[in-house]
Coordinates of C-alpha atoms in Angstrom, one line a residue:
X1 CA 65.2 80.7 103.2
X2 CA 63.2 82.9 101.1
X3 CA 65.6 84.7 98.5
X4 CA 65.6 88.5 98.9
X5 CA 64.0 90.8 96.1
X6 CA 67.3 92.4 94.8
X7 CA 68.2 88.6 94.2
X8 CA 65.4 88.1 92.0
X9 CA 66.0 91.1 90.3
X10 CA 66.9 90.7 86.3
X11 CA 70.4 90.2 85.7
X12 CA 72.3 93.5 84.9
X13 CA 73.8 93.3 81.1
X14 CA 77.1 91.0 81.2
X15 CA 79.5 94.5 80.3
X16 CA 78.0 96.0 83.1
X17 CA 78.2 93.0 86.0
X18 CA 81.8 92.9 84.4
X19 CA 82.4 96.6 85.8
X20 CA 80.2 96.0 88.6
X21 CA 82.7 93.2 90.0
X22 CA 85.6 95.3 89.3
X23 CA 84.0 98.4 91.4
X24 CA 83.4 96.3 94.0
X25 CA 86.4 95.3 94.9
X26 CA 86.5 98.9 96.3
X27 CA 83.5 100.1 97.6
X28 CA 84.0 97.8 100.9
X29 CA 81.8 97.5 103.9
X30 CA 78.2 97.6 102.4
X31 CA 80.3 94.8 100.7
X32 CA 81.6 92.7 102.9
X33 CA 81.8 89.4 101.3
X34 CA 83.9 90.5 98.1
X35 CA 86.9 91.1 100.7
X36 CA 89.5 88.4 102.0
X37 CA 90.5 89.7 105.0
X38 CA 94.1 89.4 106.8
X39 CA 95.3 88.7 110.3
X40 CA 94.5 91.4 112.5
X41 CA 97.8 93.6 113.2
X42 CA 99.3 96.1 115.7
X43 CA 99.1 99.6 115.0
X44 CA 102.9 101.2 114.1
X45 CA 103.4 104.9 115.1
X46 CA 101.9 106.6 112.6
X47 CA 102.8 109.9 111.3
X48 CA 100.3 112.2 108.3
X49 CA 102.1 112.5 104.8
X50 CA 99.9 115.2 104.1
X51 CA 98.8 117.7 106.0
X52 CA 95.5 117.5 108.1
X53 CA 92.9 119.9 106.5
X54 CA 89.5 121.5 107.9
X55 CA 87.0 119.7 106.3
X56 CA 84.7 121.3 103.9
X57 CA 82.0 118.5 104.0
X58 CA 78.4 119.3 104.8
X59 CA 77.3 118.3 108.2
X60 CA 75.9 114.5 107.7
X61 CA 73.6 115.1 111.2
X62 CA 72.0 117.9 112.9
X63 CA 73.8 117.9 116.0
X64 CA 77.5 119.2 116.5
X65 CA 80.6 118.1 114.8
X66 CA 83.2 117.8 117.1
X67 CA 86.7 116.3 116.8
X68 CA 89.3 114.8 118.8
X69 CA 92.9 114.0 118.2
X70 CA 94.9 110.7 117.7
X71 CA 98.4 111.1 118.6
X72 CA 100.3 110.1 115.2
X73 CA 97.2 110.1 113.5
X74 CA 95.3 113.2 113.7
X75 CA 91.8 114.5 114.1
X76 CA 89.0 112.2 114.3
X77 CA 85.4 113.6 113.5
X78 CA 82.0 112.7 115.8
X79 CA 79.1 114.1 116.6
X80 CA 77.2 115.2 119.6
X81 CA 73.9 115.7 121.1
X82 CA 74.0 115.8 124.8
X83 CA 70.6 116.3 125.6
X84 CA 68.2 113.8 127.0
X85 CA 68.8 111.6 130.2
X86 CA 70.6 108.2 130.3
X87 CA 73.5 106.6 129.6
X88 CA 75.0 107.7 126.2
X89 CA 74.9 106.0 123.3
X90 CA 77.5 105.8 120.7
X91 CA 77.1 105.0 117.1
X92 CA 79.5 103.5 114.9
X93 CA 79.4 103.3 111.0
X94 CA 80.6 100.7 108.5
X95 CA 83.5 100.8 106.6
X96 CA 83.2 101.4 103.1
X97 CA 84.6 103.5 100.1
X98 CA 81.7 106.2 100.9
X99 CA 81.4 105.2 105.2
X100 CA 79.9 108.3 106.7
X101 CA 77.4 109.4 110.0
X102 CA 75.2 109.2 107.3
X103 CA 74.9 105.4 107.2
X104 CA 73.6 106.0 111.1
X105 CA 71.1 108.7 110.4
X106 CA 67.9 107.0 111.4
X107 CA 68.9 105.7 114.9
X108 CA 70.1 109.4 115.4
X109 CA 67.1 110.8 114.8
X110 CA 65.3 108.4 116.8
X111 CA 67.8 108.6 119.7
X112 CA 68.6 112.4 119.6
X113 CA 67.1 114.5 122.7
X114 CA 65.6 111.5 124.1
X115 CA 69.0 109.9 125.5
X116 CA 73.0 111.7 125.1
X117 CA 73.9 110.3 121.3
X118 CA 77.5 110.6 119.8
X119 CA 77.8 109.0 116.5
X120 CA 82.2 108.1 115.4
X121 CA 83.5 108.7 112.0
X122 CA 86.3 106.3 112.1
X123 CA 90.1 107.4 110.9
X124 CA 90.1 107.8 107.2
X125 CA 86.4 108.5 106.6
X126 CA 83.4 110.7 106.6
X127 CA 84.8 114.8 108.5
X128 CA 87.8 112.8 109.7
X129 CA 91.1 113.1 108.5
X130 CA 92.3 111.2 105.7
X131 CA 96.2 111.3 105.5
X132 CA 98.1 108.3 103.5
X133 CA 99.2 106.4 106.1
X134 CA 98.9 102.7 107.2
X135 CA 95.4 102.2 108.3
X136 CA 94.6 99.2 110.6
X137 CA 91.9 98.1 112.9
X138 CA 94.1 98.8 116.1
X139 CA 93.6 102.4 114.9
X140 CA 90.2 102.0 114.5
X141 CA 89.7 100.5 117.6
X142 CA 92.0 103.3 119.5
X143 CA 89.4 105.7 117.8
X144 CA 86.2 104.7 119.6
X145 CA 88.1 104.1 123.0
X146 CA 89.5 107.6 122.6
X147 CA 85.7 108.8 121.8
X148 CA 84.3 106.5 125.1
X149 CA 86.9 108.5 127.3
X150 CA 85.8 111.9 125.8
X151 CA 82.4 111.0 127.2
X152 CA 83.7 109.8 130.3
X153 CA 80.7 107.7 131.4
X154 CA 79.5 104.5 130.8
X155 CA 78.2 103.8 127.3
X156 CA 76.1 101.6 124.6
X157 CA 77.5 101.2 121.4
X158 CA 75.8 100.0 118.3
X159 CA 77.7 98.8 115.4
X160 CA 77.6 98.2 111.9
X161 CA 79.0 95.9 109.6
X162 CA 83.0 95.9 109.9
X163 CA 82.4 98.3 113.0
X164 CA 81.2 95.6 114.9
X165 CA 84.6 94.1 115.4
X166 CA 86.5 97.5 116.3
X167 CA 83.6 97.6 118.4
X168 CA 84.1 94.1 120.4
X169 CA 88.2 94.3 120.6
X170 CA 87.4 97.9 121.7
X171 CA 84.7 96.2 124.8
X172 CA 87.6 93.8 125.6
X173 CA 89.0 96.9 126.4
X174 CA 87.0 99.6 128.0
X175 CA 85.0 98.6 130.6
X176 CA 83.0 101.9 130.4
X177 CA 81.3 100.2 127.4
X178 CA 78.9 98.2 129.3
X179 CA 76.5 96.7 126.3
X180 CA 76.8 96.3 122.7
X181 CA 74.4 96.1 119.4
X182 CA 75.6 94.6 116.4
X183 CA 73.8 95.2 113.2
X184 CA 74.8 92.8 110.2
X185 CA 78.2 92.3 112.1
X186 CA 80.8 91.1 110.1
X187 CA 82.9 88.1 111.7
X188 CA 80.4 85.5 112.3
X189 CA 80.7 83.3 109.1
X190 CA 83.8 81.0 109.0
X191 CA 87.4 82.3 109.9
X192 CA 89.1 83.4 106.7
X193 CA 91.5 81.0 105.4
X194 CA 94.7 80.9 104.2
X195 CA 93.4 80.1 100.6
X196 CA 92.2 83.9 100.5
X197 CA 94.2 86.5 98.9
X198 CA 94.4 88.8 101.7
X199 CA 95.9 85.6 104.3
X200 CA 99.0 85.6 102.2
X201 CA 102.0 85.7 104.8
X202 CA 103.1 89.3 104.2
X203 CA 98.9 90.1 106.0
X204 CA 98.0 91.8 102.7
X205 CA 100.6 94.3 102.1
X206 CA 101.0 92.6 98.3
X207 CA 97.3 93.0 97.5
X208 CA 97.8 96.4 99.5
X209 CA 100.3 97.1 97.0
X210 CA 98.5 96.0 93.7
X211 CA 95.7 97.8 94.7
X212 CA 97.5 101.0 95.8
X213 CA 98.4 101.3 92.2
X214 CA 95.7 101.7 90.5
X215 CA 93.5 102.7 93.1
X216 CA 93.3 106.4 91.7
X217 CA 91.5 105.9 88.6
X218 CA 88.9 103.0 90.1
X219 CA 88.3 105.3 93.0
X220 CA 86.9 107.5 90.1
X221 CA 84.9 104.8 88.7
X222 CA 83.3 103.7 91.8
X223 CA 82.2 107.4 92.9
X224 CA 79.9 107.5 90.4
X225 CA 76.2 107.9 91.1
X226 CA 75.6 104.6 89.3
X227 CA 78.4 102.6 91.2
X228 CA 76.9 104.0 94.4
X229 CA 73.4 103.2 93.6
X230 CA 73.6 99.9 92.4
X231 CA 76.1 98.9 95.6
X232 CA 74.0 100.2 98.1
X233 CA 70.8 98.7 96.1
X234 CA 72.7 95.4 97.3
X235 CA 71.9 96.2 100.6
X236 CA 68.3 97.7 100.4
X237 CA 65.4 95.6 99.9
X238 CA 63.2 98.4 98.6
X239 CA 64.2 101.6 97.0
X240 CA 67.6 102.7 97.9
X241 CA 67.6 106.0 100.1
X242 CA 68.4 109.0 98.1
X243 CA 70.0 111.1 100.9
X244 CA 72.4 108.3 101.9
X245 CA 73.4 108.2 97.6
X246 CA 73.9 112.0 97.7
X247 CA 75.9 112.2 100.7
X248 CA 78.1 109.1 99.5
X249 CA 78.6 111.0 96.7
X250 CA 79.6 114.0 98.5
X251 CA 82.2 112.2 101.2
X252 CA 83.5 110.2 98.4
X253 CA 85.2 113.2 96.5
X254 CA 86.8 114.6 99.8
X255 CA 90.5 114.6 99.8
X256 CA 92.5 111.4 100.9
X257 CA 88.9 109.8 100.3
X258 CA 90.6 106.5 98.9
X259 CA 93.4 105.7 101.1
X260 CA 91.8 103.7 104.0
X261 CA 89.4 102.0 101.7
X262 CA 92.3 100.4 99.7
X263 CA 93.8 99.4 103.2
X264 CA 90.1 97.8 103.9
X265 CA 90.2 96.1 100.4
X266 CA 93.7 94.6 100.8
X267 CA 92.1 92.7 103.9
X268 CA 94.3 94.4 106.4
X269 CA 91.3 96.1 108.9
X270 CA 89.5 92.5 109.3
X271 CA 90.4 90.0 112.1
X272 CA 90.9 86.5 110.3
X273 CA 89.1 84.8 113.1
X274 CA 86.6 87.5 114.4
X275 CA 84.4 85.1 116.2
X276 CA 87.3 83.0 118.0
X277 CA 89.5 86.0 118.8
X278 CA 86.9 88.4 119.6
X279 CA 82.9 87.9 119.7
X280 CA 83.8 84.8 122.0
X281 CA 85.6 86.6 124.8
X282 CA 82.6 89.2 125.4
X283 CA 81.2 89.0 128.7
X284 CA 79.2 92.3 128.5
X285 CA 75.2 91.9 127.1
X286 CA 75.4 92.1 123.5
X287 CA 72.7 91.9 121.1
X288 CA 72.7 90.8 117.2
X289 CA 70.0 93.0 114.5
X290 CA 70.8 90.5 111.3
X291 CA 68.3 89.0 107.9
X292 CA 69.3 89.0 105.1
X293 CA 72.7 90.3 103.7
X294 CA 74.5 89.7 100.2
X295 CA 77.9 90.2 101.8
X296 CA 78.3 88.9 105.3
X297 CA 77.2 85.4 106.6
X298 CA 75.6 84.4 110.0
X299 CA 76.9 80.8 110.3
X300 CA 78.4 80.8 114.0
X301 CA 75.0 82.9 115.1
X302 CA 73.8 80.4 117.1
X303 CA 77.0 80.0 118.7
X304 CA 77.4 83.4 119.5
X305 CA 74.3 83.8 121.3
X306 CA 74.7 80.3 123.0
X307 CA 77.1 82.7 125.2
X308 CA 75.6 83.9 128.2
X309 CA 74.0 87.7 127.5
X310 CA 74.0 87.0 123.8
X311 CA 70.6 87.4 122.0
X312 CA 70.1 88.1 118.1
X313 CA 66.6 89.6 116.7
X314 CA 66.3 88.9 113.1
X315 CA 64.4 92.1 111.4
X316 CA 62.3 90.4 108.3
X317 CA 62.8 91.8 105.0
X318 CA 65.9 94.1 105.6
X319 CA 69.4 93.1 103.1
X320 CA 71.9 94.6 105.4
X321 CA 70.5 98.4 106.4
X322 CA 67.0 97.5 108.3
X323 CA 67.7 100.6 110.5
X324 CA 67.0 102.5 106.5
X325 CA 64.0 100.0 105.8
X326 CA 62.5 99.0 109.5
X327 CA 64.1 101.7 111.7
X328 CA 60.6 101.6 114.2
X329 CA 61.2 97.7 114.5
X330 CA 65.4 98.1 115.3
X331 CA 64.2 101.0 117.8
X332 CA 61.7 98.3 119.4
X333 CA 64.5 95.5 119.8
X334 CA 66.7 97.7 121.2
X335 CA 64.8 99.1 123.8
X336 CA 64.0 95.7 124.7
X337 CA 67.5 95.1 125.1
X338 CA 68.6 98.1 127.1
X339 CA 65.3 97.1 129.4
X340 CA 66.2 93.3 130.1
X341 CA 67.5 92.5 133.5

């Protein structure tokens, strides 16, 4: 396999790679592989130790941000476009310290008008609320069915990252999700093992807990333009986009902005075996938009789409975002998808 630029890249000074590994341990999502994950676990009722606020983030996409309500939770942002003809398509992001709409912008404005597009903030990111409470990926998950029933029709979804496995438990689900697009799905390497950090018996909470500490002042670290840049350079294989920097910028200094990424660091939103307990079972078409990527692995691909109605298209030259870098050659696979028989 031909290694990607950014891996041929000089070598950041040693003081600076030092702080680089530290910050990652936060930023999440667009770093995938610096996690151990836990077992997956049941959402507790969950009740907001702060107070829900109206958001005062700018708009990441031009069409209208709604909301809908989680009972024990609180709001949870999307937004709309209903124009166009078809069956709607919903977008999920990644999860990440800075996970926004944002991360979904070039398959919105490729989509938008043509076909009904609603694109999910999930719980704890992006215009959605952010209270300090337990964060899991049963709540995830209850977000984007919640979001499929506010539609009320039949839907695609396309996934990113982390998404991809709210994403499948939710299609175990909902039937009304009838196909699904992974891109760089997390979950298809090796199930996590009990060596990792995050497996301990207690599912995290003790890394949850070390974490929780001190996430205040690394949180401040890692919102930094050059903590941003340089993580989401991992996942670009040519220049990094500028308005996805700026508005990670902007989401990450929202308040509550670091509690569910300390829950996603402390392993507790990942499913220990996402391929066995989840990709496995799906019986709907999926598809899988994968290359390169510095934080995931594709080991059990070609068992996954060995599975009847599974197909992957590998888009050359892309580290993790080829919607950002090859968005005309993601657009192309997926029609192709949507149009098989």
């Amino acid at each position: 396999m031909t290694p990607s630029r950014s891996k041929l890249r000089a070598p950041p000074r040693p003081g600076r790679v030092r702080r680089a590994v530290t910050l990652g341990l936060l930023l999440g999502g667009l770093t995938l592989g610096a996690v151990a994950a836990a077992q997956t676990q049941a959402a507790p009722a969950q009740t907001a130790a702060t107070p829900a606020a109206t958001t005062t983030l700018r708009p990441a996409l031009s069409g209208e941000r709604r909301f809908l309500t989680l009972p024990g939770f609180g709001r949870v942002a999307y937004y709309a476009d209903p124009r166009g003809e078809g069956r709607p398509l919903i977008l999920t992001v990644s999860v990440n310290a800075a996970a926004s709409a944002y991360e979904m912008k070039p398959l919105w404005d490729a989509f938008a008008g043509k076909r009904p597009v609603y694109v999910l903030e999930w719980p704890g990111f992006g215009s959605s609320d952010r209270p300090d409470v337990k964060y899991t990926s049963a709540l995830m998950t209850g977000a984007l069915t919640a979001l499929v029933a506010e539609v009320g029709r039949d839907v695609d979804v396309i996934a990113l990252s982390l998404g991809s496995e709210f994403a499948a438990r939710a299609a175990l689900q909902e039937p009304r999700i009838r196909t699904l697009a992974l891109i760089s799905p997390s979950g298809l390497g090796q199930p996590r093992g009990g060596t990792q950090r995050a497996a301990d018996e207690d599912g995290g909470q003790t890394l949850y807990n070390r974490l929780n500490a001190v996430s205040t002042p690394l949180y401040a670290l890692l919102r930094t333009r050059i903590s941003i840049e340089y993580f989401l350079s991992r996942s670009f294989r040519g220049p990094v986009d500028q308005g996805l920097v700026n508005y990670s910028m902007d989401t990450t200094r929202q308040p509550g902005a670091k509690y569910a990424p300390v829950y996603f660091i402390s392993g507790q939103l990942f499913t220990a075996d996402a391929y066995g307990d989840l990709y496995s079972r799906l019986q709907i078409p999926t598809l899988v938009l994968y290359d390169q990527d510095a934080f995931v692995s594709f080991d059990r691909l070609p068992q996954f789409t060995a599975q009847p109605g599974v197909r992957a298209v590998r888009i050359g030259g892309t580290d993790g975002l080829p919607h950002f870098e090859k968005a005309s050659e993601v657009v192309e696979a997926l029609g192709a998808f949507w149009a098989a028989p």
